[in-house]
C-alpha cells in the first residue's frame, strides 16, 4: 500500500467563512478561518484518521473533498483528476466514487422515506440501473450491513441508533464508491454498539477495497481503525504519521496532550496528564505564528512570530513545530 499512487491528494486546502453583521444590509466584518491550508494524501485501501478538538476543521475538510462545501482555495485531486475544476455531469460522475457517512444517524435519514427508498436514492439520482436492478442492489447492501430484507419497507423511526447507522452505511455503499468520508460515524452511538459498527466498517473495507477518511475526536476509536493519523488544531494539520508511530511517540505538544487524555483501561493505573491551559483561540482571529503557542508550555519567540511548516522528521512522521524542526 505504501508504494501505491495516492487516491486523493490535497494541497493547500482552505475554507474561510465570512462573518456578516446585519440582517438586511449585511456587511462582512471578519472571516472565520475554518480550514487554513491543509495538505495530505490518502492511499488506496487505507484509513486516514482525522482527530482534534471540536471546531478544528475536521468535518469542513471532509465535506470539501466531496464539494458539499466549496473551498476558498487549494487543490483536491482524485485519481489525478482536479475535483475543483469539474462542473455539471463531470462532477456528478465523479461523486459516484465518493460517498459520506454522516455523524447523526437520526438527522441524516429522511423520516418520510422507507429504508428501500433511502438506500436506492443515490442510484436514482445517478441513473444507475433500472427499478429491478436497484431493488436487487438494495437487498444486497442491506444484507451486507447486517439488516434483514424485511427492513426495506420500514421507516427510520422503527430502528435503533446502531441500525440507523447501518442504513446510512448501506446508502453510502449503494453506488460502489472507492472513497468514503466517515464523519464521526460512531460518536452518537452507545459504547456497546460502537465496536459492532467499527468492525463492520473494517470488514466492508476489506471485502470491497474501500478507502476511508475517518473523522473523529475519539482517539481510542481512531487507534483501532486507522492506518495513519492526522492531528488538526485550529484549521491546520500539526502532525501526521503512521498510527503506531504517532501513538508510541507523538512529537507535537498538542498531540502529546491529546494522547495523555486517553483513558487507561486498567483500574488503579494512572497516566501522566498534560493539561492545556486556556481556551482554543477564535478562528476569526487566530494567533500569529504557531496557532498553538498560546497554550503550549514550550512556546518560544519563534513560535509566536513564525508559522511552522509541516515537515518530515526523517522517519515518515511529519510535524509542524519549531521545537522539532527549528526555523531557519
mmCIF file of C-alpha atoms in Angstrom:
data_model
loop_
_atom_site.group_PDB
_atom_site.id
_atom_site.type_symbol
_atom_site.label_atom_id
_atom_site.label_comp_id
_atom_site.label_asym_id
_atom_site.label_seq_id
_atom_site.Cartn_x
_atom_site.Cartn_y
_atom_site.Cartn_z
ATOM 1 C CA UNK A 1 0.000 0.000 0.000
ATOM 2 C CA UNK A 2 2.879 2.385 0.742
ATOM 3 C CA UNK A 3 4.063 2.269 -2.905
ATOM 4 C CA UNK A 4 0.631 2.892 -4.413
ATOM 5 C CA UNK A 5 -0.155 6.233 -6.029
ATOM 6 C CA UNK A 6 -2.446 8.313 -3.819
ATOM 7 C CA UNK A 7 -6.163 8.009 -4.416
ATOM 8 C CA UNK A 8 -6.677 11.527 -3.028
ATOM 9 C CA UNK A 9 -4.144 14.376 -2.980
ATOM 10 C CA UNK A 10 -4.915 17.607 -1.140
ATOM 11 C CA UNK A 11 -2.709 20.706 -1.326
ATOM 12 C CA UNK A 12 -3.249 23.989 0.492
ATOM 13 C CA UNK A 13 -6.947 23.357 1.049
ATOM 14 C CA UNK A 14 -8.565 26.409 2.618
ATOM 15 C CA UNK A 15 -12.046 27.449 3.700
ATOM 16 C CA UNK A 16 -12.799 30.902 5.074
ATOM 17 C CA UNK A 17 -16.372 31.785 6.042
ATOM 18 C CA UNK A 18 -17.314 35.486 6.036
ATOM 19 C CA UNK A 19 -18.740 36.966 9.233
ATOM 20 C CA UNK A 20 -21.706 39.156 8.250
ATOM 21 C CA UNK A 21 -23.152 41.814 10.544
ATOM 22 C CA UNK A 22 -26.713 42.990 9.970
ATOM 23 C CA UNK A 23 -29.707 41.016 8.709
ATOM 24 C CA UNK A 24 -30.739 43.290 5.853
ATOM 25 C CA UNK A 25 -27.747 45.357 4.763
ATOM 26 C CA UNK A 26 -25.193 42.872 5.949
ATOM 27 C CA UNK A 27 -21.542 43.777 5.738
ATOM 28 C CA UNK A 28 -18.570 41.493 6.171
ATOM 29 C CA UNK A 29 -16.837 42.252 9.463
ATOM 30 C CA UNK A 30 -14.436 39.335 9.641
ATOM 31 C CA UNK A 31 -13.512 35.877 8.434
ATOM 32 C CA UNK A 32 -13.716 32.516 10.160
ATOM 33 C CA UNK A 33 -10.630 30.569 9.104
ATOM 34 C CA UNK A 34 -12.194 27.126 9.463
ATOM 35 C CA UNK A 35 -9.528 25.344 7.393
ATOM 36 C CA UNK A 36 -6.294 27.180 6.727
ATOM 37 C CA UNK A 37 -4.101 25.495 4.136
ATOM 38 C CA UNK A 38 -4.033 21.751 4.835
ATOM 39 C CA UNK A 39 -2.162 19.240 2.672
ATOM 40 C CA UNK A 40 -2.285 15.449 2.820
ATOM 41 C CA UNK A 41 -2.758 12.331 0.704
ATOM 42 C CA UNK A 42 -4.810 9.168 1.107
ATOM 43 C CA UNK A 43 -3.557 5.936 -0.444
ATOM 44 C CA UNK A 44 -5.925 3.333 -1.948
ATOM 45 C CA UNK A 45 -7.279 0.913 0.653
ATOM 46 C CA UNK A 46 -6.047 2.805 3.709
ATOM 47 C CA UNK A 47 -7.857 4.600 6.509
ATOM 48 C CA UNK A 48 -6.606 8.080 7.301
ATOM 49 C CA UNK A 49 -7.833 9.235 10.698
ATOM 50 C CA UNK A 50 -8.515 12.922 11.327
ATOM 51 C CA UNK A 51 -8.511 13.905 15.003
ATOM 52 C CA UNK A 52 -8.663 17.116 17.012
ATOM 53 C CA UNK A 53 -10.891 19.196 19.257
ATOM 54 C CA UNK A 54 -14.360 20.274 18.180
ATOM 55 C CA UNK A 55 -14.202 23.179 15.750
ATOM 56 C CA UNK A 56 -10.696 22.428 14.467
ATOM 57 C CA UNK A 57 -11.907 21.956 10.863
ATOM 58 C CA UNK A 58 -12.094 18.161 10.528
ATOM 59 C CA UNK A 59 -15.646 17.965 9.195
ATOM 60 C CA UNK A 60 -15.218 21.002 6.945
ATOM 61 C CA UNK A 61 -12.170 19.349 5.374
ATOM 62 C CA UNK A 62 -14.077 16.125 4.733
ATOM 63 C CA UNK A 63 -17.005 17.923 3.143
ATOM 64 C CA UNK A 64 -14.742 19.946 0.886
ATOM 65 C CA UNK A 65 -13.360 16.709 -0.572
ATOM 66 C CA UNK A 66 -16.839 15.899 -1.876
ATOM 67 C CA UNK A 67 -17.610 19.576 -2.586
ATOM 68 C CA UNK A 68 -20.537 19.629 -0.235
ATOM 69 C CA UNK A 69 -18.679 22.768 0.861
ATOM 70 C CA UNK A 70 -16.848 24.761 -1.795
ATOM 71 C CA UNK A 71 -13.208 25.530 -0.884
ATOM 72 C CA UNK A 72 -11.890 29.073 -0.771
ATOM 73 C CA UNK A 73 -8.523 27.953 -2.164
ATOM 74 C CA UNK A 74 -6.364 24.893 -2.692
ATOM 75 C CA UNK A 75 -6.350 21.752 -4.815
ATOM 76 C CA UNK A 76 -8.053 18.379 -4.461
ATOM 77 C CA UNK A 77 -7.148 15.597 -6.891
ATOM 78 C CA UNK A 78 -8.949 12.265 -7.054
ATOM 79 C CA UNK A 79 -7.023 9.654 -9.047
ATOM 80 C CA UNK A 80 -5.074 12.551 -10.536
ATOM 81 C CA UNK A 81 -8.184 14.470 -11.605
ATOM 82 C CA UNK A 82 -8.728 18.002 -10.307
ATOM 83 C CA UNK A 83 -12.054 17.850 -8.469
ATOM 84 C CA UNK A 84 -12.384 21.607 -8.121
ATOM 85 C CA UNK A 85 -12.239 22.112 -11.890
ATOM 86 C CA UNK A 86 -15.241 19.863 -12.547
ATOM 87 C CA UNK A 87 -18.809 21.026 -13.049
ATOM 88 C CA UNK A 88 -22.150 19.544 -14.100
ATOM 89 C CA UNK A 89 -22.166 15.980 -15.418
ATOM 90 C CA UNK A 90 -18.420 15.529 -14.911
ATOM 91 C CA UNK A 91 -18.727 16.349 -11.210
ATOM 92 C CA UNK A 92 -21.804 14.144 -10.874
ATOM 93 C CA UNK A 93 -19.928 11.181 -12.374
ATOM 94 C CA UNK A 94 -17.020 11.692 -10.000
ATOM 95 C CA UNK A 95 -19.305 11.866 -6.975
ATOM 96 C CA UNK A 96 -20.321 8.260 -7.607
ATOM 97 C CA UNK A 97 -16.819 7.371 -6.412
ATOM 98 C CA UNK A 98 -17.037 9.418 -3.199
ATOM 99 C CA UNK A 99 -19.729 8.984 -0.566
ATOM 100 C CA UNK A 100 -20.187 10.148 3.012
ATOM 101 C CA UNK A 101 -21.443 8.614 6.265
ATOM 102 C CA UNK A 102 -22.835 11.343 8.494
ATOM 103 C CA UNK A 103 -22.414 11.687 12.232
ATOM 104 C CA UNK A 104 -26.097 11.765 13.202
ATOM 105 C CA UNK A 105 -27.906 8.507 12.337
ATOM 106 C CA UNK A 106 -31.195 10.217 13.202
ATOM 107 C CA UNK A 107 -30.974 13.512 11.321
ATOM 108 C CA UNK A 108 -29.236 12.083 8.239
ATOM 109 C CA UNK A 109 -32.175 9.827 7.242
ATOM 110 C CA UNK A 110 -35.406 11.197 5.770
ATOM 111 C CA UNK A 111 -38.208 10.120 8.154
ATOM 112 C CA UNK A 112 -40.743 10.172 5.297
ATOM 113 C CA UNK A 113 -38.870 7.615 3.216
ATOM 114 C CA UNK A 114 -38.660 3.867 3.679
ATOM 115 C CA UNK A 115 -35.282 2.202 4.020
ATOM 116 C CA UNK A 116 -35.619 0.909 0.453
ATOM 117 C CA UNK A 117 -36.154 4.436 -0.849
ATOM 118 C CA UNK A 118 -33.285 5.836 1.243
ATOM 119 C CA UNK A 119 -30.745 3.281 0.056
ATOM 120 C CA UNK A 120 -31.956 3.436 -3.558
ATOM 121 C CA UNK A 121 -31.944 7.253 -3.698
ATOM 122 C CA UNK A 122 -28.260 7.611 -4.761
ATOM 123 C CA UNK A 123 -28.870 5.130 -7.591
ATOM 124 C CA UNK A 124 -31.969 7.041 -8.704
ATOM 125 C CA UNK A 125 -30.103 10.362 -8.655
ATOM 126 C CA UNK A 126 -27.221 8.966 -10.706
ATOM 127 C CA UNK A 127 -29.426 6.920 -13.054
ATOM 128 C CA UNK A 128 -27.839 3.633 -12.039
ATOM 129 C CA UNK A 129 -29.746 0.574 -13.314
ATOM 130 C CA UNK A 130 -33.451 0.031 -13.759
ATOM 131 C CA UNK A 131 -36.011 -0.494 -10.988
ATOM 132 C CA UNK A 132 -35.331 -4.231 -10.723
ATOM 133 C CA UNK A 133 -31.563 -3.764 -10.581
ATOM 134 C CA UNK A 134 -31.891 -1.091 -7.944
ATOM 135 C CA UNK A 135 -34.161 -3.296 -5.834
ATOM 136 C CA UNK A 136 -31.637 -6.127 -6.074
ATOM 137 C CA UNK A 137 -28.819 -3.803 -5.059
ATOM 138 C CA UNK A 138 -30.800 -2.552 -2.051
ATOM 139 C CA UNK A 139 -31.329 -6.131 -0.858
ATOM 140 C CA UNK A 140 -27.646 -6.863 -1.387
ATOM 141 C CA UNK A 141 -26.259 -3.933 0.592
ATOM 142 C CA UNK A 142 -28.799 -4.354 3.408
ATOM 143 C CA UNK A 143 -27.659 -7.937 3.758
ATOM 144 C CA UNK A 144 -24.012 -6.834 3.719
ATOM 145 C CA UNK A 145 -24.534 -4.384 6.614
ATOM 146 C CA UNK A 146 -26.466 -6.954 8.653
ATOM 147 C CA UNK A 147 -30.071 -5.864 8.141
ATOM 148 C CA UNK A 148 -32.774 -8.343 7.149
ATOM 149 C CA UNK A 149 -34.545 -7.864 3.828
ATOM 150 C CA UNK A 150 -37.869 -7.086 5.520
ATOM 151 C CA UNK A 151 -36.288 -3.919 6.914
ATOM 152 C CA UNK A 152 -36.506 -2.323 3.475
ATOM 153 C CA UNK A 153 -40.192 -1.410 3.864
ATOM 154 C CA UNK A 154 -39.848 0.078 7.323
ATOM 155 C CA UNK A 155 -39.167 3.697 8.286
ATOM 156 C CA UNK A 156 -36.109 5.113 10.137
ATOM 157 C CA UNK A 157 -38.009 5.720 13.395
ATOM 158 C CA UNK A 158 -38.573 1.972 13.711
ATOM 159 C CA UNK A 159 -34.851 1.299 14.175
ATOM 160 C CA UNK A 160 -32.290 1.799 16.923
ATOM 161 C CA UNK A 161 -29.356 4.200 16.551
ATOM 162 C CA UNK A 162 -26.957 1.453 15.546
ATOM 163 C CA UNK A 163 -29.392 0.090 12.975
ATOM 164 C CA UNK A 164 -29.907 3.558 11.540
ATOM 165 C CA UNK A 165 -26.177 3.984 11.110
ATOM 166 C CA UNK A 166 -26.133 0.644 9.263
ATOM 167 C CA UNK A 167 -28.749 2.108 6.926
ATOM 168 C CA UNK A 168 -26.502 5.132 6.389
ATOM 169 C CA UNK A 169 -23.589 2.819 5.603
ATOM 170 C CA UNK A 170 -25.761 0.840 3.167
ATOM 171 C CA UNK A 171 -26.704 4.073 1.390
ATOM 172 C CA UNK A 172 -23.021 5.008 1.099
ATOM 173 C CA UNK A 173 -22.242 1.599 -0.422
ATOM 174 C CA UNK A 174 -25.068 1.654 -2.967
ATOM 175 C CA UNK A 175 -23.011 3.184 -5.787
ATOM 176 C CA UNK A 176 -19.912 1.061 -5.084
ATOM 177 C CA UNK A 177 -17.639 4.040 -4.260
ATOM 178 C CA UNK A 178 -13.882 3.984 -3.821
ATOM 179 C CA UNK A 179 -13.686 6.636 -1.086
ATOM 180 C CA UNK A 180 -15.990 7.059 1.909
ATOM 181 C CA UNK A 181 -15.806 10.091 4.193
ATOM 182 C CA UNK A 182 -16.743 8.866 7.674
ATOM 183 C CA UNK A 183 -17.787 11.935 9.673
ATOM 184 C CA UNK A 184 -17.708 10.744 13.301
ATOM 185 C CA UNK A 185 -19.888 7.733 12.389
ATOM 186 C CA UNK A 186 -19.954 6.220 15.899
ATOM 187 C CA UNK A 187 -19.853 9.261 18.198
ATOM 188 C CA UNK A 188 -23.661 9.341 18.588
ATOM 189 C CA UNK A 189 -23.915 5.622 19.395
ATOM 190 C CA UNK A 190 -23.818 3.703 22.657
ATOM 191 C CA UNK A 191 -20.419 2.318 23.574
ATOM 192 C CA UNK A 192 -21.665 -1.266 23.194
ATOM 193 C CA UNK A 193 -22.743 -0.539 19.600
ATOM 194 C CA UNK A 194 -19.614 1.335 18.536
ATOM 195 C CA UNK A 195 -17.461 -1.782 18.345
ATOM 196 C CA UNK A 196 -20.032 -3.502 16.124
ATOM 197 C CA UNK A 197 -20.111 -0.618 13.654
ATOM 198 C CA UNK A 198 -16.313 -0.248 13.625
ATOM 199 C CA UNK A 199 -15.872 -3.985 12.990
ATOM 200 C CA UNK A 200 -18.480 -3.808 10.235
ATOM 201 C CA UNK A 201 -16.656 -0.935 8.569
ATOM 202 C CA UNK A 202 -13.362 -2.809 8.689
ATOM 203 C CA UNK A 203 -14.995 -5.893 7.148
ATOM 204 C CA UNK A 204 -16.508 -3.771 4.379
ATOM 205 C CA UNK A 205 -13.168 -2.110 3.702
ATOM 206 C CA UNK A 206 -11.509 -5.485 3.292
ATOM 207 C CA UNK A 207 -14.267 -7.022 1.163
ATOM 208 C CA UNK A 208 -14.871 -4.036 -1.143
ATOM 209 C CA UNK A 209 -11.372 -2.482 -1.146
ATOM 210 C CA UNK A 210 -12.663 0.792 0.276
ATOM 211 C CA UNK A 211 -10.638 3.832 1.275
ATOM 212 C CA UNK A 212 -11.718 5.815 4.357
ATOM 213 C CA UNK A 213 -11.187 9.310 5.654
ATOM 214 C CA UNK A 214 -12.236 8.685 9.265
ATOM 215 C CA UNK A 215 -13.066 11.856 11.202
ATOM 216 C CA UNK A 216 -13.324 11.530 14.974
ATOM 217 C CA UNK A 217 -12.447 13.140 18.295
ATOM 218 C CA UNK A 218 -12.209 9.701 19.940
ATOM 219 C CA UNK A 219 -8.543 8.724 19.881
ATOM 220 C CA UNK A 220 -9.360 5.212 21.091
ATOM 221 C CA UNK A 221 -11.605 4.547 18.096
ATOM 222 C CA UNK A 222 -9.082 6.057 15.673
ATOM 223 C CA UNK A 223 -6.313 3.880 17.109
ATOM 224 C CA UNK A 224 -8.423 0.811 16.362
ATOM 225 C CA UNK A 225 -9.388 1.592 12.772
ATOM 226 C CA UNK A 226 -6.828 3.981 11.235
ATOM 227 C CA UNK A 227 -3.628 3.216 9.326
ATOM 228 C CA UNK A 228 -2.343 6.781 9.532
ATOM 229 C CA UNK A 229 -3.486 9.675 11.696
ATOM 230 C CA UNK A 230 -3.540 13.430 11.050
ATOM 231 C CA UNK A 231 -3.930 15.775 14.033
ATOM 232 C CA UNK A 232 -5.653 19.116 13.422
ATOM 233 C CA UNK A 233 -5.592 22.257 15.527
ATOM 234 C CA UNK A 234 -7.414 25.464 14.637
ATOM 235 C CA UNK A 235 -7.648 24.749 10.914
ATOM 236 C CA UNK A 236 -4.154 23.328 10.408
ATOM 237 C CA UNK A 237 -2.591 19.868 10.458
ATOM 238 C CA UNK A 238 0.075 19.886 13.172
ATOM 239 C CA UNK A 239 1.201 16.256 12.900
ATOM 240 C CA UNK A 240 0.634 13.276 10.621
ATOM 241 C CA UNK A 241 2.183 9.811 10.870
ATOM 242 C CA UNK A 242 1.591 6.085 10.792
ATOM 243 C CA UNK A 243 -0.707 5.066 13.642
ATOM 244 C CA UNK A 244 1.770 3.028 15.673
ATOM 245 C CA UNK A 245 4.427 5.689 15.333
ATOM 246 C CA UNK A 246 2.113 8.516 16.372
ATOM 247 C CA UNK A 247 0.645 6.737 19.407
ATOM 248 C CA UNK A 248 4.029 5.449 20.575
ATOM 249 C CA UNK A 249 5.955 8.714 20.210
ATOM 250 C CA UNK A 250 3.887 11.840 19.477
ATOM 251 C CA UNK A 251 6.163 14.802 18.774
ATOM 252 C CA UNK A 252 3.908 17.865 18.672
ATOM 253 C CA UNK A 253 2.978 19.222 22.144
ATOM 254 C CA UNK A 254 -0.701 19.299 21.168
ATOM 255 C CA UNK A 255 -0.630 15.661 20.072
ATOM 256 C CA UNK A 256 1.142 14.753 23.315
ATOM 257 C CA UNK A 257 -1.627 16.453 25.306
ATOM 258 C CA UNK A 258 -4.325 14.586 23.361
ATOM 259 C CA UNK A 259 -2.603 11.255 23.885
ATOM 260 C CA UNK A 260 -2.216 11.854 27.599
ATOM 261 C CA UNK A 261 -6.005 12.278 27.885
ATOM 262 C CA UNK A 262 -6.804 8.779 26.564
ATOM 263 C CA UNK A 263 -8.324 6.744 29.448
ATOM 264 C CA UNK A 264 -6.258 3.804 30.673
ATOM 265 C CA UNK A 265 -8.470 0.665 30.792
ATOM 266 C CA UNK A 266 -6.771 -0.663 33.933
ATOM 267 C CA UNK A 267 -8.151 0.168 37.396
ATOM 268 C CA UNK A 268 -5.588 1.779 39.660
ATOM 269 C CA UNK A 269 -3.159 2.624 36.875
ATOM 270 C CA UNK A 270 -2.589 6.319 36.331
ATOM 271 C CA UNK A 271 -1.147 8.160 33.372
ATOM 272 C CA UNK A 272 0.806 11.392 33.493
ATOM 273 C CA UNK A 273 -1.535 14.071 32.138
ATOM 274 C CA UNK A 274 -0.566 17.109 30.111
ATOM 275 C CA UNK A 275 -3.262 19.655 30.952
ATOM 276 C CA UNK A 276 -3.521 22.506 28.471
ATOM 277 C CA UNK A 277 -4.222 25.935 29.905
ATOM 278 C CA UNK A 278 -6.647 28.410 28.398
ATOM 279 C CA UNK A 279 -9.272 28.021 25.703
ATOM 280 C CA UNK A 280 -8.944 27.372 21.988
ATOM 281 C CA UNK A 281 -8.420 30.776 20.297
ATOM 282 C CA UNK A 282 -11.085 32.148 17.979
ATOM 283 C CA UNK A 283 -10.727 31.082 14.323
ATOM 284 C CA UNK A 284 -11.811 34.622 13.430
ATOM 285 C CA UNK A 285 -8.577 35.995 14.867
ATOM 286 C CA UNK A 286 -6.109 33.127 15.277
ATOM 287 C CA UNK A 287 -2.772 33.774 16.999
ATOM 288 C CA UNK A 288 0.238 34.803 14.945
ATOM 289 C CA UNK A 289 2.981 32.301 14.244
ATOM 290 C CA UNK A 290 2.100 28.838 15.536
ATOM 291 C CA UNK A 291 -1.618 28.819 16.372
ATOM 292 C CA UNK A 292 -0.895 26.604 19.372
ATOM 293 C CA UNK A 293 1.667 28.877 21.055
ATOM 294 C CA UNK A 294 -0.912 30.486 23.393
ATOM 295 C CA UNK A 295 -1.476 27.100 25.086
ATOM 296 C CA UNK A 296 1.898 25.452 24.555
ATOM 297 C CA UNK A 297 4.110 25.076 27.662
ATOM 298 C CA UNK A 298 7.237 25.116 25.445
ATOM 299 C CA UNK A 299 6.470 28.187 23.303
ATOM 300 C CA UNK A 300 9.393 30.406 22.258
ATOM 301 C CA UNK A 301 9.603 33.753 20.486
ATOM 302 C CA UNK A 302 9.914 31.934 17.163
ATOM 303 C CA UNK A 303 6.644 30.135 17.880
ATOM 304 C CA UNK A 304 4.916 33.475 18.376
ATOM 305 C CA UNK A 305 6.236 35.000 15.168
ATOM 306 C CA UNK A 306 6.884 32.320 12.529
ATOM 307 C CA UNK A 307 4.289 29.896 11.154
ATOM 308 C CA UNK A 308 5.816 26.385 11.390
ATOM 309 C CA UNK A 309 5.828 24.221 8.262
ATOM 310 C CA UNK A 310 4.619 20.623 8.255
ATOM 311 C CA UNK A 311 7.939 18.851 7.677
ATOM 312 C CA UNK A 312 9.029 15.215 7.680
ATOM 313 C CA UNK A 313 11.269 14.441 10.647
ATOM 314 C CA UNK A 314 13.087 11.824 8.595
ATOM 315 C CA UNK A 315 11.098 8.848 9.847
ATOM 316 C CA UNK A 316 7.883 9.444 7.910
ATOM 317 C CA UNK A 317 6.391 11.435 10.780
ATOM 318 C CA UNK A 318 5.565 15.000 9.692
ATOM 319 C CA UNK A 319 5.317 17.685 12.374
ATOM 320 C CA UNK A 320 4.579 21.425 12.276
ATOM 321 C CA UNK A 321 6.559 22.521 15.330
ATOM 322 C CA UNK A 322 9.643 24.705 15.802
ATOM 323 C CA UNK A 323 10.783 22.508 18.702
ATOM 324 C CA UNK A 324 11.091 19.556 16.335
ATOM 325 C CA UNK A 325 12.051 21.447 13.165
ATOM 326 C CA UNK A 326 13.785 24.697 14.243
ATOM 327 C CA UNK A 327 13.199 27.638 11.872
ATOM 328 C CA UNK A 328 15.948 28.775 9.576
#
